[in-house]
CSV table of C-alpha atoms and ligand atoms in Angstrom, one decimal:
chain,number,residue,atom,x,y,z
A,127,MET,CA,35.7,55.3,129.9
A,128,ILE,CA,37.9,52.5,128.5
A,129,ASP,CA,40.3,53.4,125.8
A,130,PHE,CA,42.6,50.6,124.4
A,131,SER,CA,44.7,52.9,122.2
A,132,LEU,CA,48.2,54.0,123.1
A,133,SER,CA,48.8,57.7,123.5
A,134,ALA,CA,51.4,59.4,121.3
A,135,GLU,CA,53.9,59.3,124.1
A,136,LEU,CA,53.3,55.5,124.7
A,137,GLN,CA,53.7,54.9,121.0
A,138,GLU,CA,57.0,56.8,121.0
A,139,ILE,CA,58.3,54.7,123.9
A,140,GLN,CA,57.1,51.5,122.2
A,141,ALA,CA,58.8,52.4,119.0
A,142,ARG,CA,62.1,53.4,120.8
A,143,ALA,CA,62.1,50.2,122.8
A,144,ARG,CA,61.3,48.1,119.7
A,145,LYS,CA,64.2,49.7,117.7
A,146,PHE,CA,66.6,49.1,120.5
A,147,ALA,CA,65.5,45.5,121.0
A,148,GLN,CA,65.7,44.7,117.3
A,149,GLU,CA,69.0,46.5,116.6
A,150,GLU,CA,71.0,46.0,119.8
A,151,ILE,CA,69.6,42.9,121.5
A,152,ARG,CA,68.2,40.5,118.9
A,153,PRO,CA,71.4,40.2,116.7
A,154,ILE,CA,73.5,39.2,119.7
A,155,ALA,CA,70.9,37.1,121.6
A,156,ALA,CA,72.0,33.6,120.3
A,157,GLU,CA,75.7,34.4,120.9
A,158,TYR,CA,75.3,35.4,124.5
A,159,ASP,CA,72.8,32.6,125.2
A,160,ARG,CA,75.6,30.2,124.1
A,161,LYS,CA,78.3,32.1,126.1
A,162,GLY,CA,76.1,32.4,129.2
A,163,GLU,CA,77.2,36.0,129.8
A,164,VAL,CA,75.7,39.5,130.0
A,165,PRO,CA,76.8,41.3,126.8
A,166,PRO,CA,79.3,44.0,127.8
A,167,GLY,CA,78.0,47.5,127.4
A,168,ILE,CA,74.4,46.5,126.9
A,169,VAL,CA,73.3,48.2,130.2
A,170,GLU,CA,75.0,51.5,129.2
A,171,LYS,CA,73.3,51.3,125.8
A,172,ALA,CA,69.9,50.7,127.4
A,173,LYS,CA,70.5,53.8,129.6
A,174,ALA,CA,71.5,55.9,126.6
A,175,ALA,CA,68.3,54.8,124.9
A,176,GLY,CA,66.2,55.8,127.9
A,177,LEU,CA,65.3,52.2,128.7
A,178,LEU,CA,67.0,51.6,132.0
A,179,ASN,CA,65.6,52.2,135.5
A,180,VAL,CA,62.5,53.6,133.8
A,181,THR,CA,60.3,53.8,136.9
A,182,ILE,CA,62.9,55.7,138.9
A,183,PRO,CA,62.0,59.4,139.1
A,184,LYS,CA,64.0,61.7,136.8
A,185,GLU,CA,65.6,63.6,139.7
A,186,TYR,CA,67.3,60.4,140.7
A,187,GLY,CA,68.6,59.5,137.3
A,188,GLY,CA,65.7,57.4,136.0
A,189,MET,CA,63.1,58.1,133.3
A,190,GLY,CA,60.1,58.8,135.7
A,191,TYR,CA,57.8,56.5,133.8
A,192,GLY,CA,54.9,54.6,135.3
A,193,ALA,CA,54.3,50.8,135.3
A,194,LEU,CA,52.4,50.9,132.0
A,195,GLU,CA,55.4,52.5,130.1
A,196,SER,CA,57.6,50.0,131.9
A,197,ALA,CA,55.4,47.1,130.7
A,198,ILE,CA,55.4,48.3,127.1
A,199,ILE,CA,59.2,48.5,127.2
A,200,ALA,CA,59.6,45.1,128.8
A,201,GLU,CA,57.4,43.4,126.1
A,202,GLU,CA,59.6,44.9,123.4
A,203,LEU,CA,62.9,43.8,125.1
A,204,GLY,CA,61.4,40.4,125.9
A,205,ALA,CA,60.6,39.9,122.2
A,206,ALA,CA,64.3,40.2,121.5
A,207,CYS,CA,65.9,38.2,124.4
A,208,ALA,CA,64.5,37.6,127.8
A,209,GLY,CA,68.0,36.8,129.2
A,210,ILE,CA,69.6,40.1,128.2
A,211,SER,CA,66.4,41.9,129.1
A,212,ILE,CA,66.1,40.6,132.6
A,213,THR,CA,69.4,42.3,133.5
A,214,ILE,CA,68.0,45.6,132.3
A,215,LEU,CA,64.6,45.1,134.0
A,216,VAL,CA,65.7,43.5,137.4
A,217,ASN,CA,67.5,46.7,138.2
A,218,GLY,CA,64.1,48.3,138.7
A,219,LEU,CA,63.2,45.5,141.2
A,220,ALA,CA,66.3,46.0,143.2
A,221,LEU,CA,66.0,49.8,143.3
A,222,THR,CA,62.3,49.9,144.0
A,223,PRO,CA,62.7,49.3,147.8
A,224,ILE,CA,65.0,52.4,147.9
A,225,GLN,CA,62.6,54.4,145.8
A,226,LEU,CA,59.6,53.5,147.9
A,227,PHE,CA,61.1,53.3,151.4
A,228,GLY,CA,64.4,55.2,151.2
A,229,THR,CA,65.0,58.5,153.0
A,230,GLU,CA,66.1,61.5,150.9
A,231,GLU,CA,69.6,60.9,152.1
A,232,GLN,CA,69.6,57.3,151.1
A,233,LYS,CA,68.2,58.1,147.7
A,234,ASP,CA,71.0,60.8,147.2
A,235,ARG,CA,73.7,58.4,148.3
A,236,PHE,CA,72.6,55.1,146.6
A,237,LEU,CA,69.7,55.5,144.1
A,238,ARG,CA,71.1,58.5,142.2
A,239,PRO,CA,74.7,57.3,141.6
A,240,VAL,CA,73.5,53.9,140.5
A,241,ALA,CA,70.7,55.1,138.3
A,242,GLU,CA,72.8,58.0,136.8
A,243,GLY,CA,75.9,55.8,136.3
A,244,ALA,CA,74.0,52.9,134.7
A,245,LYS,CA,75.3,50.6,137.4
A,246,LEU,CA,73.6,47.4,138.3
A,247,ALA,CA,71.7,46.5,141.5
A,248,ALA,CA,70.6,43.2,142.9
A,249,PHE,CA,67.6,42.1,144.9
A,250,CYS,CA,68.8,39.6,147.5
A,251,LEU,CA,65.9,37.8,149.0
A,252,THR,CA,66.0,34.0,148.1
A,253,GLU,CA,68.0,31.5,150.1
A,254,ARG,CA,68.5,27.8,149.6
A,255,GLN,CA,65.8,26.8,152.2
A,256,ALA,CA,63.7,30.0,151.6
A,257,GLY,CA,62.4,30.1,148.0
A,258,SER,CA,58.6,30.1,147.8
A,259,ASP,CA,58.6,30.4,151.6
A,260,ALA,CA,60.5,33.7,151.5
A,261,GLY,CA,59.7,34.5,155.1
A,262,ALA,CA,61.9,31.6,156.2
A,263,ILE,CA,65.2,33.3,155.4
A,264,LYS,CA,68.1,32.6,157.8
A,265,THR,CA,70.6,35.4,156.9
A,266,THR,CA,71.1,37.6,159.9
A,267,ALA,CA,72.0,41.3,160.1
A,268,LEU,CA,72.7,41.7,163.8
A,269,PRO,CA,73.0,45.1,165.3
A,270,ASP,CA,76.6,45.9,166.6
A,271,GLY,CA,77.2,49.5,167.7
A,272,ASP,CA,76.1,51.7,164.8
A,273,ASP,CA,76.4,48.9,162.3
A,274,TYR,CA,74.6,45.7,161.2
A,275,VAL,CA,76.8,42.6,160.7
A,276,ILE,CA,75.5,40.4,158.0
A,277,ASN,CA,76.1,36.7,157.8
A,278,GLY,CA,74.4,34.1,155.5
A,279,GLN,CA,73.9,33.1,151.9
A,280,LYS,CA,71.6,34.2,149.1
A,281,CYS,CA,71.0,32.2,146.0
A,282,PHE,CA,69.8,32.6,142.5
A,283,ILE,CA,70.6,36.3,142.7
A,284,THR,CA,70.2,38.0,139.3
A,285,SER,CA,73.1,40.3,138.5
A,286,GLY,CA,74.6,39.4,141.9
A,287,GLY,CA,78.1,39.2,140.5
A,288,LEU,CA,77.9,42.5,138.6
A,289,ALA,CA,75.9,44.7,141.0
A,290,GLU,CA,77.2,47.9,142.5
A,291,ILE,CA,74.6,47.8,145.3
A,292,MET,CA,72.3,45.2,146.8
A,293,THR,CA,69.0,45.4,148.6
A,294,VAL,CA,69.5,42.6,151.2
A,295,PHE,CA,66.7,41.1,153.3
A,296,ALA,CA,68.0,39.7,156.5
A,297,LEU,CA,66.9,39.0,160.1
A,298,THR,CA,67.8,41.9,162.4
A,299,ASP,CA,65.7,40.2,165.1
A,300,PRO,CA,65.9,36.4,164.5
A,301,GLU,CA,63.5,35.6,167.4
A,302,ARG,CA,60.7,37.2,165.4
A,303,GLY,CA,61.0,35.2,162.2
A,304,ALA,CA,59.5,36.9,159.2
A,305,ARG,CA,58.6,39.8,161.4
A,306,GLY,CA,62.2,40.2,162.3
A,307,VAL,CA,63.3,40.7,158.6
A,308,SER,CA,64.7,44.1,157.6
A,309,ALA,CA,65.7,45.5,154.2
A,310,ILE,CA,69.2,46.9,154.1
A,311,ILE,CA,71.2,48.6,151.4
A,312,VAL,CA,74.6,47.0,151.0
A,313,PRO,CA,77.3,48.3,148.7
A,314,ALA,CA,78.6,45.3,146.8
A,315,ARG,CA,82.2,46.1,147.5
A,316,THR,CA,81.8,45.9,151.2
A,317,PRO,CA,84.4,43.4,152.6
A,318,GLY,CA,83.0,39.9,153.3
A,319,ILE,CA,80.8,39.6,150.2
A,320,ARG,CA,81.8,36.8,147.9
A,321,VAL,CA,80.3,35.2,144.8
A,322,THR,CA,80.4,31.5,145.8
A,323,LYS,CA,78.7,30.0,142.7
A,324,VAL,CA,77.8,31.2,139.2
A,325,GLU,CA,74.7,29.3,138.0
A,326,ASP,CA,74.8,27.5,134.7
A,327,LYS,CA,71.1,27.9,133.6
A,328,MET,CA,68.9,26.1,131.1
A,329,GLY,CA,67.5,29.4,129.7
A,330,GLN,CA,67.9,33.2,130.1
A,331,ARG,CA,71.5,32.4,130.0
A,332,ALA,CA,72.7,35.9,129.0
A,333,SER,CA,72.0,37.0,132.6
A,334,ASN,CA,74.2,36.7,135.7
A,335,THR,CA,72.7,34.4,138.4
A,336,VAL,CA,74.8,33.7,141.4
A,337,GLU,CA,75.0,32.5,145.0
A,338,LEU,CA,76.4,35.2,147.3
A,339,THR,CA,78.0,34.5,150.7
A,340,PHE,CA,78.0,37.2,153.4
A,341,GLU,CA,80.6,36.8,156.0
A,342,ASN,CA,80.8,39.4,158.8
A,343,VAL,CA,79.7,42.1,156.3
A,344,ARG,CA,79.5,45.4,158.2
A,345,VAL,CA,77.2,48.2,157.0
A,346,PRO,CA,75.9,51.2,158.9
A,347,GLN,CA,72.5,50.9,160.5
A,348,ALA,CA,71.8,54.1,158.5
A,349,ASN,CA,71.4,51.8,155.5
A,350,LEU,CA,68.2,50.3,156.9
A,351,LEU,CA,65.2,50.9,154.6
A,352,GLY,CA,62.0,51.7,156.4
A,353,LYS,CA,61.4,50.3,159.8
A,354,PRO,CA,63.2,47.4,161.4
A,355,GLY,CA,61.1,44.2,161.0
A,356,ARG,CA,59.2,45.5,158.0
A,357,GLY,CA,61.6,44.0,155.4
A,358,PHE,CA,59.4,41.1,154.5
A,359,ALA,CA,56.4,43.4,153.7
A,360,ILE,CA,58.8,45.6,151.7
A,361,ALA,CA,59.9,42.6,149.7
A,362,LEU,CA,56.4,41.5,149.0
A,363,GLN,CA,55.2,45.0,148.1
A,364,THR,CA,58.2,45.3,145.7
A,365,LEU,CA,57.3,42.0,144.1
A,366,ASP,CA,53.8,43.2,143.6
A,367,PHE,CA,55.3,45.8,141.2
A,368,GLY,CA,57.9,43.5,139.7
A,369,ARG,CA,55.4,40.8,138.7
A,370,SER,CA,53.7,42.9,136.1
A,371,GLY,CA,57.2,43.4,134.6
A,372,VAL,CA,57.7,39.6,134.3
A,373,ALA,CA,54.2,39.4,132.8
A,374,ALA,CA,55.2,41.9,130.1
A,375,LEU,CA,58.5,40.1,129.5
A,376,SER,CA,56.5,36.9,129.0
A,377,VAL,CA,54.2,38.6,126.5
A,378,GLY,CA,57.3,39.6,124.5
A,379,VAL,CA,58.7,36.1,124.5
A,380,ALA,CA,55.4,34.6,123.4
A,381,ARG,CA,55.0,37.3,120.7
A,382,ALA,CA,58.4,36.5,119.3
A,383,ALA,CA,57.6,32.8,119.2
A,384,LEU,CA,54.3,33.4,117.4
A,385,GLU,CA,56.0,35.6,114.9
A,386,TYR,CA,58.6,32.9,114.0
A,387,ALA,CA,56.0,30.1,113.9
A,388,LEU,CA,53.5,32.1,111.8
A,389,ALA,CA,56.2,33.0,109.2
A,390,TYR,CA,57.4,29.4,109.1
A,391,ALA,CA,53.9,28.0,108.8
A,392,LYS,CA,53.1,30.3,105.9
A,393,GLU,CA,56.3,29.3,104.1
A,394,ARG,CA,56.9,25.6,104.9
A,395,GLN,CA,55.4,23.4,102.2
A,396,GLN,CA,54.4,19.8,103.0
A,397,PHE,CA,52.0,17.7,100.9
A,398,GLY,CA,52.1,20.4,98.3
A,399,ALA,CA,50.8,23.3,100.4
A,400,PRO,CA,51.9,25.6,103.2
A,401,ILE,CA,51.4,23.8,106.6
A,402,ILE,CA,49.2,26.7,107.8
A,403,ASN,CA,46.5,25.3,105.5
A,404,ASN,CA,46.2,22.4,108.0
A,405,GLN,CA,43.8,23.1,110.8
A,406,GLY,CA,46.1,21.2,113.2
A,407,ILE,CA,48.6,24.0,112.7
A,408,ALA,CA,46.2,26.9,112.1
A,409,PHE,CA,44.3,26.3,115.3
A,410,LEU,CA,47.6,26.2,117.3
A,411,LEU,CA,48.4,29.6,115.9
A,412,ALA,CA,45.0,30.9,116.6
A,413,ASP,CA,45.2,29.8,120.3
A,414,MET,CA,48.7,31.3,120.5
A,415,ALA,CA,47.5,34.7,119.2
A,416,MET,CA,44.4,34.6,121.5
A,417,LYS,CA,46.3,33.9,124.6
A,418,ILE,CA,48.9,36.5,123.9
A,419,GLU,CA,46.2,39.2,123.5
A,420,ALA,CA,44.6,38.1,126.7
A,421,ALA,CA,48.0,38.1,128.6
A,422,ARG,CA,48.8,41.6,127.3
A,423,LEU,CA,45.4,43.0,128.4
A,424,LEU,CA,45.8,41.5,131.9
A,425,THR,CA,49.4,42.9,132.1
A,426,TRP,CA,48.4,46.4,131.0
A,427,GLN,CA,45.5,46.3,133.5
A,428,ALA,CA,47.8,45.4,136.4
A,429,ALA,CA,50.3,48.1,135.3
A,430,TRP,CA,47.6,50.7,134.9
A,431,MET,CA,46.2,49.8,138.4
A,432,ALA,CA,49.7,50.3,139.9
A,433,ASP,CA,49.9,53.7,138.2
A,434,GLN,CA,46.5,54.6,139.7
A,435,GLY,CA,47.9,53.8,143.2
A,436,LEU,CA,45.5,50.8,143.5
A,437,LYS,CA,46.4,47.6,145.3
A,438,VAL,CA,47.9,45.3,142.7
A,439,THR,CA,48.7,42.1,144.7
A,440,GLU,CA,46.0,40.1,143.0
A,441,LYS,CA,46.1,41.5,139.5
A,442,SER,CA,49.9,41.4,139.2
A,443,ALA,CA,49.9,37.8,140.4
A,444,MET,CA,47.2,37.0,137.8
A,445,ALA,CA,49.2,38.8,135.0
A,446,LYS,CA,52.5,37.1,135.9
A,447,CYS,CA,50.9,33.7,136.2
A,448,PHE,CA,48.8,33.8,133.1
A,449,ALA,CA,51.4,35.5,130.9
A,450,SER,CA,54.2,33.2,131.8
A,451,ASP,CA,52.1,30.1,131.4
A,452,THR,CA,51.1,31.6,128.0
A,453,ALA,CA,54.8,32.1,127.1
A,454,MET,CA,55.5,28.5,128.0
A,455,GLU,CA,52.6,27.2,126.0
A,456,VAL,CA,53.1,29.4,123.0
A,457,THR,CA,56.9,28.7,122.8
A,458,THR,CA,56.2,25.0,123.1
A,459,HIS,CA,53.7,25.2,120.2
A,460,ALA,CA,56.2,27.2,118.2
A,461,VAL,CA,58.8,24.4,118.6
A,462,GLN,CA,56.1,21.9,117.5
A,463,ILE,CA,55.2,23.9,114.4
A,464,LEU,CA,58.8,24.1,113.3
A,465,GLY,CA,59.1,20.4,114.0
A,466,GLY,CA,62.6,19.0,113.8
A,467,TYR,CA,64.0,22.4,112.9
A,468,GLY,CA,62.3,23.9,116.0
A,469,TYR,CA,64.3,21.6,118.2
A,470,MET,CA,67.7,22.7,116.7
A,471,ARG,CA,69.8,25.5,117.9
A,472,ASP,CA,70.0,26.9,114.3
A,473,TYR,CA,66.4,28.3,114.8
A,474,PRO,CA,65.5,30.7,117.6
A,475,VAL,CA,62.4,29.0,119.0
A,476,GLU,CA,64.1,26.4,121.2
A,477,LYS,CA,65.8,29.3,123.0
A,478,LEU,CA,62.5,31.0,123.5
A,479,MET,CA,61.1,27.8,125.0
A,480,ARG,CA,64.1,27.5,127.4
A,481,ASP,CA,63.8,31.1,128.3
A,482,ALA,CA,60.0,30.8,128.9
A,483,LYS,CA,60.5,28.2,131.6
A,484,LEU,CA,62.2,30.6,134.0
A,485,LEU,CA,59.3,33.0,133.7
A,486,GLN,CA,57.1,30.5,135.4
A,487,ILE,CA,59.6,30.2,138.3
A,488,TYR,CA,61.2,33.5,139.2
A,489,GLU,CA,59.6,36.4,141.1
A,490,GLY,CA,57.4,33.7,142.7
A,491,THR,CA,56.5,30.4,141.1
A,492,ASN,CA,53.2,30.2,139.4
A,493,GLN,CA,52.0,28.0,142.2
A,494,ILE,CA,52.7,30.9,144.6
A,495,GLN,CA,50.9,33.3,142.3
A,496,ARG,CA,47.8,31.0,142.4
A,497,MET,CA,48.1,30.9,146.2
A,498,VAL,CA,48.3,34.7,146.3
A,499,ILE,CA,45.3,35.0,144.0
A,500,ALA,CA,43.3,32.5,146.0
A,501,ARG,CA,44.1,34.3,149.3
A,502,GLU,CA,43.0,37.6,147.8
A,503,LEU,CA,39.8,36.0,146.6
A,504,ALA,CA,39.1,34.6,150.0
A,505,LYS,CA,39.7,37.9,151.6
A,506,ALA,CA,37.3,39.6,149.3
A,507,SER,CA,34.4,37.2,149.5
A,508,PRO,CA,31.9,37.3,152.4
A,509,SER,CA,32.7,34.5,154.9
B,1666,CAA,N1,52.4,43.7,150.1
B,1666,CAA,C1,52.7,44.2,151.4
B,1666,CAA,N2,52.7,43.4,152.5
B,1666,CAA,C2,52.3,42.1,152.3
B,1666,CAA,C3,51.9,41.6,151.1
B,1666,CAA,C4,52.0,42.4,149.9
B,1666,CAA,N3,51.6,42.0,148.7
B,1666,CAA,N4,51.6,40.3,151.2
B,1666,CAA,C5,51.7,40.0,152.5
B,1666,CAA,N5,52.1,41.1,153.2
B,1666,CAA,C6,52.4,41.2,154.6
B,1666,CAA,C7,51.3,40.6,155.5
B,1666,CAA,O1,50.3,41.6,155.7
B,1666,CAA,C8,52.1,40.2,156.7
B,1666,CAA,O2,52.3,41.4,157.5
B,1666,CAA,P1,52.3,41.2,159.1
B,1666,CAA,O3,53.4,40.4,159.5
B,1666,CAA,O4,52.4,42.7,159.6
B,1666,CAA,O5,51.0,40.6,159.5
B,1666,CAA,C9,53.4,39.8,156.1
B,1666,CAA,O6,53.6,40.5,154.9
B,1666,CAA,C10,53.5,38.3,155.9
B,1666,CAA,O7,52.5,37.9,155.0
B,1666,CAA,P2,51.9,36.4,154.9
B,1666,CAA,O8,51.6,35.9,156.3
B,1666,CAA,O9,50.8,36.4,153.9
B,1666,CAA,O10,53.2,35.6,154.4
B,1666,CAA,P3,53.3,34.1,154.0
B,1666,CAA,O11,54.7,33.7,154.5
B,1666,CAA,O12,52.1,33.3,154.4
B,1666,CAA,O13,53.3,34.1,152.4
B,1666,CAA,C11,54.2,34.6,150.2
B,1666,CAA,C12,54.0,35.0,151.6
B,1666,CAA,C13,53.1,35.3,149.4
B,1666,CAA,C14,54.1,33.1,150.0
B,1666,CAA,C15,55.6,35.1,149.9
B,1666,CAA,O14,56.5,34.3,150.6
B,1666,CAA,C16,56.0,35.0,148.4
B,1666,CAA,O15,55.5,35.8,147.6
B,1666,CAA,N6,56.8,34.0,148.1
B,1666,CAA,C17,57.4,33.9,146.8
B,1666,CAA,C18,58.8,34.5,146.9
B,1666,CAA,C19,59.2,35.2,145.6
B,1666,CAA,O16,58.4,35.8,144.9
B,1666,CAA,N7,60.5,35.2,145.4
B,1666,CAA,C20,61.0,35.9,144.3
B,1666,CAA,C21,62.5,36.2,144.5
B,1666,CAA,S1,63.0,37.6,143.6
B,1666,CAA,C22,63.3,37.1,142.0
B,1666,CAA,O17,63.0,36.0,141.6
B,1666,CAA,C23,63.9,38.2,141.1
B,1666,CAA,C24,64.8,37.7,140.1
B,1666,CAA,O18,65.9,37.2,140.3
B,1666,CAA,C25,64.4,37.8,138.7
């Protein structure tokens, strides 16, 4: 049976997230976009509102929600500011490898203090020469006695300059390439870790995106997640979950753009009538609304499948790709509908358009999503 209505619990979560987003995020979004900083205290406030680390089990300091609850929250936060929201949401991505592959001891030592203390975590995969080709990373974590010694550089790391712990993907067996990658928990204060560049981004500016350099960073081998050499698969499995979150964030950004554009089109008078009376504008709005609905349904389907324990590689790639392409298209139309005003910083839609662009890039470019979808299609069809 298919039921598209939200349960009472989901409605409560949606209302709580919407209230937080509208009261705590939207009023400061433009200011922190200009400053290019994470608003101080926002992560703690999200934690107090029950909106941080939502998929981490309660016994480890999270909310114990599923992917669907998480998607509903991400849409609401995204409708207020994608930049501020990604800091809140990416924590889940960084902690997921510990939740899925950590031992009880690792969860006690790393997951619980970070989640309970509203601390930040960073997911350290990307390198300068290993973006889409994530298996081509060069950072090494070579065994030395009971430790790993990490050397290399990671780039475009969200919250990298603010995190308490990092999940770092590095070669423990460089001869084996992607099959020599391991996932390792690294406390951010370990000597040898430096922020070597803070990125000045076009959009989602209220998040911290940095380059990190690891120089003889020594961590116990006990910090290894799962088995040695399984790090790349751990990263990809984690991204399968993360991508429906980016999809939901995209739906939120697109929804906000439609709301602004619709209100403007109903009010703005040209040639003696509201501009929505022109089909050229009305059809743009109709397309925007249609694609947002479709993006939301695909996102909720991917999240629901994750909650059922089904394989979500294909559906989460579809949701991420479709929803972020929708966000880009819808925000671009919103700027067009507002015309000259839309292009000015006095109005919020230019920011939404800048923010949307990154949604098509991070957690795997949309070209990579299409590649993942095509591979899954090829696997499923009879040869
Ligand atoms: N789940 C689990 N395992 C998987 C998997 C999945 N979804 N997909 C592949 N694997 C396994 C394969 O079975 C294979 O295992 P074996 O070695 O045992 O055979 C291994 O992983 C390698 O798989 P492939 O041969 O398919 O790998 P590939 O190199 O051909 O392609 C890719 C992989 C899909 C292109 C991948 O590199 C990718 O997703 N690239 C994009 C990277 C990305 O998304 N980066 C995001 C950075 S994080 C971020 O942006 C967060 C932020 O800051 C906001």
